[in-house]
CSV table of C-alpha atoms in Angstrom, one decimal:
chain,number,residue,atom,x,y,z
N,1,UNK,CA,9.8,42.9,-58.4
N,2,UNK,CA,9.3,44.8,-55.1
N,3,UNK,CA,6.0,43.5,-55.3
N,4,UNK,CA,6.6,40.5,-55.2
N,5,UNK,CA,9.2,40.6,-52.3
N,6,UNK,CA,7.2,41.4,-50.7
N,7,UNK,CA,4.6,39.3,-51.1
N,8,UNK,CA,6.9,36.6,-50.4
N,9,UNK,CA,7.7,38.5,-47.3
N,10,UNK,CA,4.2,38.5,-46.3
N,11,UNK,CA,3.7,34.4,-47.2
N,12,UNK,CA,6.5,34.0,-45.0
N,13,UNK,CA,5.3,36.3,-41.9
N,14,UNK,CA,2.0,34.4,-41.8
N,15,UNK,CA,3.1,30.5,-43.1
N,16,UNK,CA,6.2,30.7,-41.0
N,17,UNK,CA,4.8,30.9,-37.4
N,18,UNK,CA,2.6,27.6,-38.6
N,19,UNK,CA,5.4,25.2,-39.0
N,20,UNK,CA,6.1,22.1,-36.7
N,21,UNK,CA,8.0,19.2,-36.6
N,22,UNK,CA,6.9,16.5,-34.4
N,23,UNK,CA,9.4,14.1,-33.3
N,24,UNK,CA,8.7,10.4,-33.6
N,25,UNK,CA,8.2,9.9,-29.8
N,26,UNK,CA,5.8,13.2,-29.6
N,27,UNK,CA,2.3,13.8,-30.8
N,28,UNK,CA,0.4,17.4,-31.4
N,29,UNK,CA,-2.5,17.8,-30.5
N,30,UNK,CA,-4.6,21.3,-32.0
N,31,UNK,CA,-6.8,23.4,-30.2
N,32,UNK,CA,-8.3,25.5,-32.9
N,33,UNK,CA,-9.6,28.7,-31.1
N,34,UNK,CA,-9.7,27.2,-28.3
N,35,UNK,CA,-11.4,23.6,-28.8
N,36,UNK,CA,-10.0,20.2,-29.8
N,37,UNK,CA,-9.5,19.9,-33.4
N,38,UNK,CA,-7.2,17.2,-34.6
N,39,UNK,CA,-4.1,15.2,-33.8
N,40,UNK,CA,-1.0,15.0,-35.3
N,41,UNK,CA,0.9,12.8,-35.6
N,42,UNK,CA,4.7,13.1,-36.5
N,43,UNK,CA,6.6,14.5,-38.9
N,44,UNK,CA,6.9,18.0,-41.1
N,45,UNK,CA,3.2,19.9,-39.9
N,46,UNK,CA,1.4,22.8,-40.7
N,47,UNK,CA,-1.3,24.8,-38.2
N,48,UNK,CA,-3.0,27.6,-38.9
N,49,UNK,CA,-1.0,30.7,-37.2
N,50,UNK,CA,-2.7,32.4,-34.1
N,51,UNK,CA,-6.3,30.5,-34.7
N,52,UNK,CA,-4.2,27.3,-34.0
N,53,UNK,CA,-2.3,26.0,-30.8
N,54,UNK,CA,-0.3,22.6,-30.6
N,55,UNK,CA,0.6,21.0,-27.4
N,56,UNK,CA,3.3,18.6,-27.8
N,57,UNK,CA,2.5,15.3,-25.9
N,58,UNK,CA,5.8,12.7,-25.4
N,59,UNK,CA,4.6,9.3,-25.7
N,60,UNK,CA,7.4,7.6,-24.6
N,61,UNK,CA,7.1,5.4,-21.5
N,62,UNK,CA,8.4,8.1,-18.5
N,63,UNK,CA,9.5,7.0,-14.6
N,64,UNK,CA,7.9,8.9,-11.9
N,65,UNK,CA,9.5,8.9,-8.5
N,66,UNK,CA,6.7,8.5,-5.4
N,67,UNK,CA,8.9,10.3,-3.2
N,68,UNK,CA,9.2,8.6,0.1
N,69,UNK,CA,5.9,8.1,2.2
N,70,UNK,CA,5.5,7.6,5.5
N,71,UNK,CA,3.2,5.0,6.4
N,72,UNK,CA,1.8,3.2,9.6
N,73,UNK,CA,1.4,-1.3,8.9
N,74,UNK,CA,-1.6,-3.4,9.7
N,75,UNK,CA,0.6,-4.3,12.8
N,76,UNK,CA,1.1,-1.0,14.0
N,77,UNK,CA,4.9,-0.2,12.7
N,78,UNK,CA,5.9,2.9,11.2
N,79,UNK,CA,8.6,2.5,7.6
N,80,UNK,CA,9.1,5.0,5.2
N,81,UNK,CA,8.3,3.6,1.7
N,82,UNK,CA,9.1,5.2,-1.4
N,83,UNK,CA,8.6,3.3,-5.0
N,84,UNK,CA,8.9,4.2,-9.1
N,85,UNK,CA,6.0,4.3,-11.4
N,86,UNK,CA,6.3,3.4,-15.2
N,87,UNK,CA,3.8,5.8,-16.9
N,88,UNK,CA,3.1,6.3,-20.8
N,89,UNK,CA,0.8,8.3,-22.8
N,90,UNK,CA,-1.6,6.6,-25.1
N,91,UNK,CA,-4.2,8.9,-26.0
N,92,UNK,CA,-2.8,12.5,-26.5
N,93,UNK,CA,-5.9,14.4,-26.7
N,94,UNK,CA,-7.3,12.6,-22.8
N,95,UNK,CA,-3.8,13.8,-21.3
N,96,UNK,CA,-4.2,17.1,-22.5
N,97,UNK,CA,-8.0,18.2,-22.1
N,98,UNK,CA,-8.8,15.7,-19.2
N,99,UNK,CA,-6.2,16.9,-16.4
N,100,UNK,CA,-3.8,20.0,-16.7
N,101,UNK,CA,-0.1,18.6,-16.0
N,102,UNK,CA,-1.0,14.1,-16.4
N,103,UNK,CA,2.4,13.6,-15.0
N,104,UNK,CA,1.8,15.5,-11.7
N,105,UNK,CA,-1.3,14.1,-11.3
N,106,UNK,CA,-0.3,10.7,-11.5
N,107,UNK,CA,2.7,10.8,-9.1
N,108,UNK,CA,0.2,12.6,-7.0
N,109,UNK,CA,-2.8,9.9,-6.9
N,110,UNK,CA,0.5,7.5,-7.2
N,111,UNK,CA,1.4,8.4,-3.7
N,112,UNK,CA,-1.9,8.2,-2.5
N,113,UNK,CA,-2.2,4.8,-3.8
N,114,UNK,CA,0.8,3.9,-2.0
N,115,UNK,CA,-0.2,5.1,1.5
N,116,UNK,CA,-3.4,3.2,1.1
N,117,UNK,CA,-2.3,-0.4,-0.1
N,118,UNK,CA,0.9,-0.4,1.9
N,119,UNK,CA,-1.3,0.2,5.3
N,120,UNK,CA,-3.2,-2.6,4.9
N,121,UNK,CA,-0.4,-5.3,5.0
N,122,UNK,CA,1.9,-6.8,8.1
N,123,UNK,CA,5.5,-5.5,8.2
N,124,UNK,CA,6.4,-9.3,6.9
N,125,UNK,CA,4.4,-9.1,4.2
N,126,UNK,CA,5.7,-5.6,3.1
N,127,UNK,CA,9.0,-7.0,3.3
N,128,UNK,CA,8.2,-10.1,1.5
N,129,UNK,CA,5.1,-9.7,-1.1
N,130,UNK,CA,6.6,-6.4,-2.9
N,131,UNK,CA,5.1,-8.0,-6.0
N,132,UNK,CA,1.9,-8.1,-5.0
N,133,UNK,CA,1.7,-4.7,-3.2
N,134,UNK,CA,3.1,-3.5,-6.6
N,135,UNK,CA,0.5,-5.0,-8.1
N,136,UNK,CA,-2.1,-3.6,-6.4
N,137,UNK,CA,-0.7,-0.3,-7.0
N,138,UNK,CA,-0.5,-0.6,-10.7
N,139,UNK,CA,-4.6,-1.6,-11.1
N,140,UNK,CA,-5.5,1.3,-8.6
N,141,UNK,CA,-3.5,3.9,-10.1
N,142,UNK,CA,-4.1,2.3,-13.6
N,143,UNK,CA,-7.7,2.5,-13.4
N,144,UNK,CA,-7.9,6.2,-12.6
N,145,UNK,CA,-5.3,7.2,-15.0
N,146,UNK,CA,-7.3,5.6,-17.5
N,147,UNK,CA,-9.6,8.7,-18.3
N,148,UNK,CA,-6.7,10.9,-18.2
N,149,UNK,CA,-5.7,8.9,-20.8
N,150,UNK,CA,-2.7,7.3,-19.4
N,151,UNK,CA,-1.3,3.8,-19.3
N,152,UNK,CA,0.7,2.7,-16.2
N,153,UNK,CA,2.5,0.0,-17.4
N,154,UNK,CA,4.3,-1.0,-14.2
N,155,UNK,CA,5.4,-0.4,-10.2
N,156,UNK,CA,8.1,-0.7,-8.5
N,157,UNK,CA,8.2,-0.7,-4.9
N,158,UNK,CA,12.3,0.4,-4.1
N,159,UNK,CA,13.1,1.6,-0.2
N,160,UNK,CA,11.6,0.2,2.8
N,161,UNK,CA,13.1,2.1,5.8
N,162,UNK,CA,12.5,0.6,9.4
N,163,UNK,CA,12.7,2.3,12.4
N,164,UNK,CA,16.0,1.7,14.2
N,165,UNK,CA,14.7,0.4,17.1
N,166,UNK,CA,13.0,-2.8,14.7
N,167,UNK,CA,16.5,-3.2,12.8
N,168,UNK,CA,18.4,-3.7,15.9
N,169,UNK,CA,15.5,-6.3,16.8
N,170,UNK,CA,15.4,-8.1,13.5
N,171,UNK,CA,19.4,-8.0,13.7
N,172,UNK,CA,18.8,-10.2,17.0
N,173,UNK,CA,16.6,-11.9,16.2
N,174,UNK,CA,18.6,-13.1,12.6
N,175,UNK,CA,21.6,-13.7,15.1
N,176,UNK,CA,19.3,-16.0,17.2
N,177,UNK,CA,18.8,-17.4,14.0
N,178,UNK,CA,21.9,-18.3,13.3
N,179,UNK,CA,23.1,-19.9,16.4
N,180,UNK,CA,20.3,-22.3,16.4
N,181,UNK,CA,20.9,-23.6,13.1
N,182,UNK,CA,24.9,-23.5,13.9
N,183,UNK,CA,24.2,-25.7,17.4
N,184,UNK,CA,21.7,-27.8,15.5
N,185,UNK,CA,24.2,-28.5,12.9
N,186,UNK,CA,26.9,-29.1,15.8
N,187,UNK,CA,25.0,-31.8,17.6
N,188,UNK,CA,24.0,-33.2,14.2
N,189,UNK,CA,27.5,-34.3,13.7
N,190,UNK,CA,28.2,-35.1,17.0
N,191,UNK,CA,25.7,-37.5,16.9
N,192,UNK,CA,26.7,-39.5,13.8
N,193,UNK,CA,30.1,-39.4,15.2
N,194,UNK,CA,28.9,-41.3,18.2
N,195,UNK,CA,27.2,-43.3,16.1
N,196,UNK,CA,30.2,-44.1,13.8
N,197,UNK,CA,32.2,-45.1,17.1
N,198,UNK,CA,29.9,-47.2,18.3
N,199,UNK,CA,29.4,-49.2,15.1
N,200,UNK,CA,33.0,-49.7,15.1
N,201,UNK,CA,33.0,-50.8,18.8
N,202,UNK,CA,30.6,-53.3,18.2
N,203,UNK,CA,32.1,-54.4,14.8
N,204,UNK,CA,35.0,-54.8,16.8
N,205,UNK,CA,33.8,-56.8,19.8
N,206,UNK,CA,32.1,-59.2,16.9
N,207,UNK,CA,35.4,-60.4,15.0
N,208,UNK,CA,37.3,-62.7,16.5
N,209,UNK,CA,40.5,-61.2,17.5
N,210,UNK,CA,39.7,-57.3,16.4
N,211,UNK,CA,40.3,-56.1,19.9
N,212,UNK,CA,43.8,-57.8,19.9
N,213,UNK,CA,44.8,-55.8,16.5
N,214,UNK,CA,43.0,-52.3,18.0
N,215,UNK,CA,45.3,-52.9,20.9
N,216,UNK,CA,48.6,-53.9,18.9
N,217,UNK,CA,47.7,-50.8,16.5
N,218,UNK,CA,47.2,-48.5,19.6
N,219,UNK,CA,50.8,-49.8,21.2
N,220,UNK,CA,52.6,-49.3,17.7
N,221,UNK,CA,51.2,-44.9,17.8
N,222,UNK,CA,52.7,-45.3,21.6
N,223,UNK,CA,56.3,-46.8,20.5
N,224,UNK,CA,56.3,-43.9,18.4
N,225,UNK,CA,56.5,-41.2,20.7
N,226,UNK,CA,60.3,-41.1,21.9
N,227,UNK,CA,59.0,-40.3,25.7
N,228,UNK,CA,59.2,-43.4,28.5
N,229,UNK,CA,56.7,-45.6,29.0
N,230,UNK,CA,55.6,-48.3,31.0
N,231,UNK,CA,53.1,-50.5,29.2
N,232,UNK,CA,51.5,-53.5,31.1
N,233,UNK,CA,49.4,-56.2,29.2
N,234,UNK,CA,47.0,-58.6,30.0
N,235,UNK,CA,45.9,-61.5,28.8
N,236,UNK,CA,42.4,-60.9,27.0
N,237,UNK,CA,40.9,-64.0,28.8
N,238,UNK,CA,42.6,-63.1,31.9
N,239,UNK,CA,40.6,-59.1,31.1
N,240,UNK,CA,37.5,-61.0,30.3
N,241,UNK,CA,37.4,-63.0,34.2
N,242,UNK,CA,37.7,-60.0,35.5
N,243,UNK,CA,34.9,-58.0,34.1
N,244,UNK,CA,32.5,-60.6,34.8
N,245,UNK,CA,33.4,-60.7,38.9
């Protein structure tokens, strides 16, 4: 019975140190004294103790922050950029025998990437084509990741700091801005205003007797006010002689 303890014992000292469990997210992938042997996928797993080592490799899709960058435009204006990559693991084995950390290697090439594309653009079209700088991005870091075997599935361009000196001057110049299309706005009305008062005026002039009601309309808004006034008329004929001596 001793025996057999500890046999058990034994079984146990030598099976035990060769169980995994690989989460559904995670794959293992076996060196077997020291060169590739298999992937596993997940689950309950077995490995053969001290001939055996697993590396656990997270497939899920992971952010990586590009910290911020500085970086000089085609025009000659210095920003700080900074941007988020969206990385993920698709063949296990690549990211663990072709590069020794694939996460720090891609933020690393990542900011590279960033320096290099961003440069080659106007400070407008920084601002204004992040899709397409992202874009660019994506293939360039996407193509060297490849043989690491590593998928970028997306990039993000997030914080584009100006220099102070350029905010104040794009404040100014969106103030500018503003004032034109307030004053073109402005004279817009005023002219259809003048427009409007001269249609009536010569709607006016037109009907027979329409300056005679304007003028009766205009005393009755006078009678209203309870302050003295002397009002002379004139015959409209007798208005009419005159203006044409």
């Amino acid at each position: 019975m001793a025996v057999i303890i500890f046999l058990i014992l034994i079984l146990l000292v030598i099976i035990l140190p060769g169980v995994r469990i690989i989460n559904q997210y995670e794959r293992g992938v076996v060196l077997r004294l020291g060169k590739y042997s298999r992937t596993l996928s997940p689950g309950f797993r077995v490995i053969i103790p001290y001939l055996d080592k697993m590396t656990k490799v997270d497939v899920r899709t992971t952010p990586m922050d590009i910290p911020k960058q500085e970086v000089i435009t085609k025009d000659n204006v210095t920003v700080n950029v900074d941007a988020v990559v969206y990385a993920r693991v698709i063949d296990a084995q690549k990211a663990v025998l072709e590069t020794t950390n694939y996460a720090y290697a891609t933020s690393t090439f990542a900011q590279t990437a960033l320096r290099d594309v961003t440069g080659n653009f106007d400070l407008d079209e920084l601002l204004s084509e992040r899709d397409r700088i992202s874009s660019q991005i994506r293939e360039i870091v996407d193509a060297q990741t490849d043989k690491w075997g590593i998928d970028i599935e997306s990039v993000k361009l997030q914080n584009i700091e100006l220099p102070a000196d350029m905010k104040r001057a794009m404040a100014k110049q969106a103030e500018a801005e503003r004032e034109r299309r307030a004053a073109i706005i402005s004279a817009e009305g005023e002219k259809s205003a003048a427009n409007a008062v001269a249609e009536a005026a010569h709607m006016l002039a037109q009907t027979p007797g329409g300056l005679n009601i304007r003028t009766l309309q205009t005393l009755e808004k006078i009678s209203s006010d309870p302050s003295q006034k002397t009002v002379i008329l004139l015959p409209t004929d007798l208005t009419d002689r005159f203006g044409k001596h």
